[in-house]
Amino acid sequence: LFLPQGNGFPLDSVQDPIKATTEGHWAFIATEGLLVPVNSGPGLGEGGVPGLEVPGPSLVATNAARLRLIAGPEKRLLEMGLRRAQGPDGGLTASTYSYLGGFDSSSNVLAGQLRGVPVAGTLAHSFVTSFSGSEVPPDPMLAPAAGEGPGVDLAAKAQVWLEHVCAHLGLGVQEPHPGERAAFVAYALAFPRAFQGLLDSYSVRRSGLPNFLAVALALGELGYRAVGVRLDSGDLLQQAQEIRKVFRAAAAQFQVPWLESVPIAVSNNIDEEALARLAQEGSEVNVIGIGTSVVTCPQQPSLGCVYKLVAVGGQPRMKLTEDPEKQTLPGSKAAFRLLGSDGSLLMDVLQLAEEPAPQAGQELRVWPPGAQEPCTVRPAQVEPLLRLCLQQGQLCEPLPSLAESRALVQLSLSQLSPQHRRLQSPAQYQVVLSERLQALVNSLHARASP
């Protein structure tokens, strides 16, 4: 649950106690994640309660977690979808919760300022193409990284290196675009410790790559190390492999070992299928920038998070319809996660709030969905899911940091079995009912029958 403090949401106006699952926990279909007593009238929470920033953030975080599963633990994922999000607020939410779901960083600097999301990015094509090559830097001199010794004219040094690089690559020295090189020099003068090259503004092989190498090697003479390159078009996987070969050969030719491992970043409408290809074994891609496919959630653009009445004045209420999926579970409830001895998730159990909590090591009779008779389970660990988080307008405990919630996501994900974690046709995770809750459901069904 994300309580939007600072977004005009007055927490002290909420006098009723609110229970919720800890942000970062997985929630499954039928597991109630938010319990809100509404004393001002049962209809008043219908629009406001789901608006506590639950559906959108949960959707983005889940989508980000799917992408993290596909990418694996080694690839760095960069969220860069601000311009594709549903407005500035939607962009901030997407940047925040893509990080919570498993991304490493965001290009949204506002998310870094307000939410502490690590910020990363590269230079833009518009920056590169704005240079013609005739520009003279206001101050072309760059001091060595160690801070000792005279400054060096970086543009002139890069020009010298360009001749060596072109000879090594079998290119004419006039082939690399001079405007692109001027852009790289300007960027390197501004950010010598964070220099990176965007290689595909003109031609990757004939311009972007030699221009990058010339500037990177010039910086290297002064003790600086380039931090990466980015590709934004073409066959990203194949180009990354070709660029890595060039880096290795140039590292050997010019005796600069660090050049071998310069990170290669890619972007360009990367969806789940493209991500799987880029993350395959043997890929030379290190950083993957994803925009549209993480912030718009194309696999499922909306999340059916609903507010339903379950009790009035202590008396249970249940919605009965012809559609079993839209029927509700009656009564004020508690939710628990049952785990095996190895820490794996077994099932979630819903029970009435007044029932005693399940105990580790003790047998528990539960009713799976649609079952004709109960089954027995003996959990090794029991984890309560609903925690009191708001009482009389005051937080009951400090909210976890975004980094803490992100770590909990990855822990929760590791506890899922491979059958539940697979992205295609996953096994359905069981959410079961206690015997008393199942008896209440049966009773209300029978009472409503003609």
XYZ file of C-alpha atoms in Angstrom:
450
model
C 0.000 0.000 0.000
C 1.360 3.376 -0.963
C -0.176 6.188 1.065
C 0.462 9.279 -1.055
C 1.753 11.637 1.603
C 2.677 14.984 0.152
C 0.254 14.532 -2.738
C -2.582 16.364 -1.043
C -3.830 13.279 0.849
C -4.514 14.260 4.483
C -3.758 11.173 6.550
C -5.140 12.789 9.714
C -8.575 12.940 8.092
C -8.771 9.128 8.142
C -9.933 8.170 11.633
C -10.772 4.549 10.861
C -8.038 1.911 11.326
C -6.600 0.662 8.039
C -4.987 -2.740 7.626
C -2.978 -3.614 4.555
C -0.350 -5.968 3.208
C 3.208 -4.659 3.362
C 4.280 -2.977 0.152
C 6.396 -5.410 -1.819
C 4.438 -8.560 -0.878
C 2.823 -10.556 -3.636
C -0.984 -10.468 -3.579
C -2.955 -13.150 -5.360
C -6.474 -13.295 -6.735
C -8.980 -13.371 -3.850
C -6.400 -12.374 -1.224
C -7.725 -9.230 0.407
C -4.887 -6.724 0.525
C -6.600 -3.717 2.128
C -9.152 -3.579 4.957
C -10.832 -0.210 5.537
C -13.697 0.350 8.003
C -15.816 3.191 6.595
C -18.072 4.698 9.239
C -19.368 7.543 7.096
C -21.534 5.402 4.860
C -20.797 2.220 2.911
C -20.874 3.889 -0.503
C -18.358 6.602 0.217
C -15.319 4.389 -0.130
C -16.266 3.033 -3.563
C -14.251 5.605 -5.465
C -11.852 6.828 -2.819
C -10.441 3.637 -1.334
C -9.118 2.127 -4.576
C -7.710 5.571 -5.272
C -5.126 5.123 -2.491
C -2.739 4.466 -5.356
C -3.210 0.701 -5.289
C -4.172 -0.488 -8.813
C -1.753 1.512 -10.962
C 1.374 1.017 -8.843
C 0.584 -2.669 -8.321
C 0.156 -3.126 -12.079
C 3.432 -1.390 -12.963
C 5.394 -3.202 -10.232
C 4.022 -6.565 -11.383
C 4.860 -5.782 -14.999
C 8.376 -4.716 -13.995
C 8.796 -7.954 -12.035
C 7.831 -9.962 -15.130
C 10.448 -8.113 -17.158
C 13.036 -8.712 -14.429
C 12.254 -12.446 -14.516
C 12.842 -12.500 -18.271
C 16.041 -10.443 -18.052
C 17.513 -12.493 -15.227
C 19.541 -11.090 -12.335
C 22.628 -9.926 -14.258
C 21.249 -7.517 -16.851
C 20.720 -3.938 -15.702
C 17.229 -2.646 -16.513
C 16.709 1.071 -17.095
C 13.176 2.511 -17.109
C 12.937 5.266 -19.699
C 9.213 5.586 -20.416
C 8.332 9.055 -19.101
C 7.193 10.392 -22.469
C 5.005 7.314 -23.050
C 3.309 7.372 -19.636
C -0.169 8.733 -18.933
C 0.877 12.254 -18.023
C 3.526 13.546 -15.596
C 1.910 11.990 -12.527
C 1.585 8.672 -14.319
C 5.215 8.935 -15.341
C 6.346 9.506 -11.762
C 4.291 6.550 -10.564
C 5.636 4.321 -13.337
C 9.247 5.291 -12.595
C 8.787 4.672 -8.876
C 7.081 1.307 -9.145
C 9.135 -0.073 -12.012
C 12.102 0.350 -9.653
C 10.165 -1.345 -6.846
C 9.327 -4.219 -9.211
C 12.967 -4.900 -10.041
C 14.371 -2.292 -12.438
C 17.751 -0.851 -11.496
C 17.232 2.806 -12.351
C 15.126 5.384 -14.190
C 15.793 8.251 -16.571
C 13.151 10.279 -14.691
C 15.144 12.708 -12.559
C 12.008 13.773 -10.661
C 11.613 10.187 -9.439
C 15.162 10.424 -8.189
C 14.522 13.701 -6.390
C 11.159 12.833 -4.820
C 11.298 9.054 -4.369
C 14.991 8.201 -4.222
C 14.959 6.125 -7.405
C 18.516 5.734 -8.783
C 18.796 7.920 -11.873
C 20.626 6.891 -15.037
C 20.506 7.703 -18.710
C 22.421 8.486 -21.862
C 22.672 11.403 -24.248
C 19.971 12.049 -26.849
C 20.039 11.905 -30.645
C 18.900 15.521 -30.716
C 22.013 16.501 -28.782
C 24.297 14.631 -31.162
C 22.680 15.893 -34.361
C 22.636 19.502 -33.120
C 26.415 19.674 -33.735
C 27.801 20.270 -37.213
C 31.481 19.874 -36.414
C 32.414 23.508 -36.766
C 31.744 24.281 -33.112
C 34.645 25.390 -30.933
C 34.313 24.400 -27.255
C 34.371 27.433 -24.908
C 37.126 25.699 -22.965
C 38.608 22.678 -24.728
C 41.150 22.032 -21.959
C 40.624 19.098 -19.609
C 42.739 18.420 -16.529
C 43.945 14.870 -15.776
C 41.664 12.759 -13.595
C 44.261 12.678 -10.832
C 44.228 16.471 -10.725
C 47.947 16.798 -11.350
C 49.614 18.120 -14.476
C 48.583 20.558 -17.192
C 45.272 20.464 -19.003
C 44.975 18.925 -22.465
C 42.979 20.106 -25.499
C 40.532 17.203 -25.614
C 39.245 17.936 -29.120
C 42.759 17.980 -30.537
C 43.705 14.837 -28.622
C 40.580 13.049 -29.936
C 41.501 14.053 -33.493
C 44.912 12.436 -33.086
C 43.325 9.272 -31.744
C 40.793 9.268 -34.593
C 43.603 8.707 -37.088
C 44.859 5.679 -35.129
C 41.337 4.284 -34.702
C 40.401 4.682 -38.370
C 43.614 3.002 -39.447
C 42.840 0.121 -37.076
C 39.251 -0.200 -38.368
C 40.172 0.227 -42.033
C 38.234 3.486 -42.414
C 39.097 6.794 -43.989
C 39.619 9.545 -41.442
C 36.950 11.609 -43.213
C 34.218 8.952 -42.812
C 33.229 9.550 -39.150
C 30.780 12.454 -38.858
C 32.544 15.540 -37.465
C 29.386 16.839 -35.772
C 28.961 13.586 -33.893
C 32.551 13.750 -32.732
C 32.097 17.377 -31.628
C 29.030 16.303 -29.627
C 31.007 13.512 -27.955
C 33.828 15.917 -27.092
C 31.379 18.444 -25.632
C 29.746 15.734 -23.531
C 33.114 14.426 -22.376
C 34.254 17.914 -21.341
C 31.081 18.308 -19.270
C 31.077 14.764 -17.849
C 34.594 13.313 -18.142
C 33.890 10.675 -15.473
C 30.593 9.650 -17.061
C 31.351 9.755 -20.773
C 29.231 7.525 -22.976
C 28.448 7.408 -26.665
C 25.164 7.124 -28.536
C 26.399 5.282 -31.613
C 23.571 5.210 -34.147
C 22.834 8.835 -35.003
C 24.545 8.290 -38.368
C 26.347 4.992 -38.956
C 27.384 2.776 -36.075
C 30.380 1.176 -37.765
C 31.619 4.069 -39.912
C 30.911 6.960 -37.544
C 29.559 6.321 -34.067
C 32.033 3.617 -33.083
C 35.238 5.315 -34.326
C 34.172 8.680 -32.908
C 33.453 7.086 -29.535
C 36.758 5.226 -29.495
C 38.685 8.396 -30.388
C 37.158 10.394 -27.539
C 37.255 7.484 -25.060
C 40.935 6.822 -25.753
C 41.729 10.528 -25.451
C 40.008 10.533 -22.067
C 41.843 7.356 -21.147
C 45.182 9.097 -21.590
C 44.066 11.531 -18.892
C 43.007 8.760 -16.514
C 39.257 8.753 -17.220
C 37.201 5.701 -18.176
C 34.208 5.759 -20.510
C 31.117 4.289 -18.847
C 29.285 2.888 -21.864
C 27.706 3.107 -25.298
C 24.090 2.866 -26.413
C 22.373 1.451 -29.489
C 18.831 2.486 -30.359
C 18.137 0.891 -33.744
C 18.826 -2.152 -35.906
C 19.562 -5.688 -34.764
C 20.602 -4.851 -31.215
C 21.853 -8.312 -30.290
C 24.044 -8.710 -33.368
C 25.390 -5.163 -33.201
C 26.294 -5.596 -29.530
C 28.303 -8.707 -30.402
C 30.113 -6.870 -33.215
C 30.872 -3.871 -30.993
C 32.259 -6.107 -28.255
C 34.617 -7.683 -30.785
C 35.806 -4.217 -31.825
C 36.324 -3.228 -28.181
C 38.395 -6.339 -27.504
C 40.503 -5.874 -30.600
C 41.046 -2.165 -29.875
C 41.901 -2.932 -26.238
C 44.633 -5.276 -27.423
C 45.833 -2.975 -30.211
C 46.125 0.115 -28.024
C 46.969 -1.747 -24.783
C 43.988 -0.426 -22.797
C 42.411 -3.481 -21.050
C 39.513 -1.479 -19.586
C 38.074 -0.967 -23.078
C 37.135 -4.665 -23.328
C 34.443 -4.357 -20.674
C 32.823 -1.018 -21.556
C 29.091 -1.624 -20.941
C 26.787 -1.819 -23.968
C 23.262 -0.451 -23.489
C 20.380 -0.973 -25.915
C 16.901 0.459 -26.342
C 14.183 0.666 -29.033
C 10.649 -0.540 -28.261
C 11.833 -3.572 -26.314
C 8.978 -5.873 -25.324
C 9.016 -9.222 -23.529
C 9.938 -11.180 -26.655
C 12.788 -8.829 -27.581
C 13.993 -8.793 -23.973
C 14.205 -12.585 -23.891
C 16.397 -12.488 -26.992
C 18.672 -9.796 -25.565
C 19.025 -11.666 -22.274
C 19.955 -15.017 -23.792
C 23.224 -16.705 -22.948
C 26.133 -15.252 -24.873
C 24.539 -11.821 -25.278
C 27.001 -8.939 -24.999
C 24.273 -6.517 -23.895
C 24.764 -5.193 -20.356
C 22.054 -2.547 -19.952
C 18.541 -2.665 -21.419
C 16.419 0.463 -21.570
C 12.668 -0.138 -21.650
C 10.009 2.545 -21.945
C 6.614 1.796 -23.471
C 6.512 -1.863 -22.457
C 7.005 -1.125 -18.767
C 4.981 2.065 -18.208
C 1.930 1.200 -20.357
C 1.717 -2.494 -19.336
C 0.598 -3.727 -22.792
C -0.009 -7.295 -21.598
C -2.696 -5.979 -19.213
C -3.294 -2.209 -19.307
C -5.494 -2.141 -16.198
C -5.812 -3.993 -12.905
C -9.195 -5.028 -11.552
C -8.728 -3.745 -8.015
C -12.172 -3.330 -6.413
C -13.704 -2.124 -3.145
C -16.436 -4.385 -1.771
C -18.573 -4.271 1.358
C -18.065 -7.325 3.587
C -19.772 -6.317 6.861
C -22.106 -3.681 8.320
C -22.302 -3.160 12.075
C -20.456 -6.409 12.647
C -22.902 -8.361 10.462
C -21.401 -10.102 7.405
C -22.478 -9.096 3.920
C -21.916 -11.041 0.718
C -22.498 -10.212 -2.918
C -24.197 -13.126 -4.691
C -24.383 -13.070 -8.481
C -24.768 -15.496 -11.347
C -21.081 -14.958 -12.061
C -19.028 -16.877 -9.445
C -15.967 -14.720 -10.121
C -17.844 -11.619 -8.945
C -19.110 -13.134 -5.714
C -17.498 -11.729 -2.584
C -16.367 -13.318 0.657
C -18.279 -12.138 3.727
C -17.090 -10.789 7.050
C -14.098 -8.937 8.411
C -11.128 -11.159 7.701
C -7.491 -11.874 8.412
C -5.056 -13.263 5.851
C -2.039 -15.485 6.383
C 0.655 -16.883 4.114
C 1.657 -20.476 4.781
C 5.227 -21.506 3.983
C 7.033 -24.819 3.803
C 10.156 -25.806 5.721
C 12.330 -24.562 2.829
C 10.658 -21.149 2.855
C 8.609 -21.818 -0.274
C 5.045 -20.487 -0.475
C 2.358 -23.128 0.023
C -0.863 -21.115 -0.034
C -2.650 -18.108 1.419
C -5.497 -18.664 3.861
C -8.372 -16.290 4.521
C -10.253 -16.574 7.787
C -12.603 -14.519 9.921
C -10.856 -11.844 11.953
C -11.972 -13.340 15.270
C -10.499 -16.764 14.546
C -7.182 -17.714 16.181
C -4.227 -17.397 13.851
C -2.791 -20.558 12.274
C 0.233 -21.937 14.088
C 3.453 -23.223 12.574
C 3.752 -27.006 12.835
C 0.038 -27.524 13.545
C -2.434 -29.114 11.154
C -4.988 -26.793 9.587
C -8.144 -27.805 7.720
C -8.850 -25.488 4.796
C -11.153 -25.286 1.786
C -9.584 -24.765 -1.662
C -11.744 -22.896 -4.213
C -14.534 -25.070 -5.565
C -13.586 -28.067 -3.404
C -16.255 -30.500 -2.222
C -14.361 -31.290 0.963
C -11.556 -29.716 2.988
C -7.883 -30.637 2.882
C -5.239 -30.574 5.597
C -2.019 -28.609 5.582
C 0.789 -28.351 8.153
C 2.781 -25.143 7.553
C 6.346 -24.818 8.785
C 5.988 -21.026 8.916
C 2.994 -18.687 9.124
C 3.196 -15.088 8.001
C 0.389 -12.598 8.697
C -0.397 -10.501 5.626
C -2.664 -7.770 6.968
C -0.942 -5.334 9.318
C -2.395 -2.308 11.077
C -0.794 0.623 9.284
C -3.055 3.590 10.120
C -4.867 4.358 13.393
C -6.728 7.617 14.088
C -4.976 9.345 11.240
C -1.484 8.352 12.380
C 0.919 5.834 10.907
C 1.411 2.915 13.287
C 4.977 2.369 12.132
C 7.304 4.084 9.677
C 6.626 3.244 6.058
C 9.357 1.086 4.507
C 11.748 2.825 2.178
C 11.421 2.213 -1.529
C 14.653 0.193 -1.471
C 13.306 -1.979 1.368
C 10.075 -2.635 -0.532
C 12.079 -3.454 -3.652
C 14.133 -5.996 -1.708
C 10.919 -7.551 -0.365
C 9.622 -7.948 -3.933
C 12.683 -9.954 -4.912
C 12.493 -12.045 -1.726
C 8.814 -12.782 -2.319
C 9.560 -13.654 -5.932
C 12.287 -16.099 -4.902
C 9.819 -17.901 -2.636
C 7.466 -18.715 -5.506
C 7.844 -22.138 -7.052
C 8.966 -22.320 -10.711
C 5.466 -23.507 -11.634
C 3.923 -20.341 -10.216
C 6.732 -18.087 -11.441
C 6.713 -19.095 -15.099
C 5.264 -16.445 -17.388
C 3.433 -18.750 -19.794
C 0.528 -20.779 -18.359
C 1.606 -20.504 -14.709
C 0.082 -22.778 -12.114
C -2.592 -20.987 -10.105
C -1.522 -20.142 -6.578
C -4.015 -21.405 -4.031
C -5.957 -19.000 -1.809
C -8.007 -21.137 0.568
C -10.677 -20.477 3.191
C -10.781 -21.536 6.805
C -13.527 -23.917 7.856
C -15.457 -21.171 9.669
C -15.294 -18.800 6.711
C -16.406 -21.553 4.337
C -19.301 -22.380 6.690
C -20.349 -18.709 6.680
C -20.271 -18.628 2.883
C -22.418 -21.761 2.737
C -24.854 -20.334 5.265
C -25.352 -17.078 3.364
C -25.746 -18.977 0.114
C -28.428 -21.169 1.659
C -30.203 -18.185 3.217
C -30.373 -16.418 -0.162
C -31.725 -19.454 -1.977
C -35.487 -19.392 -2.705
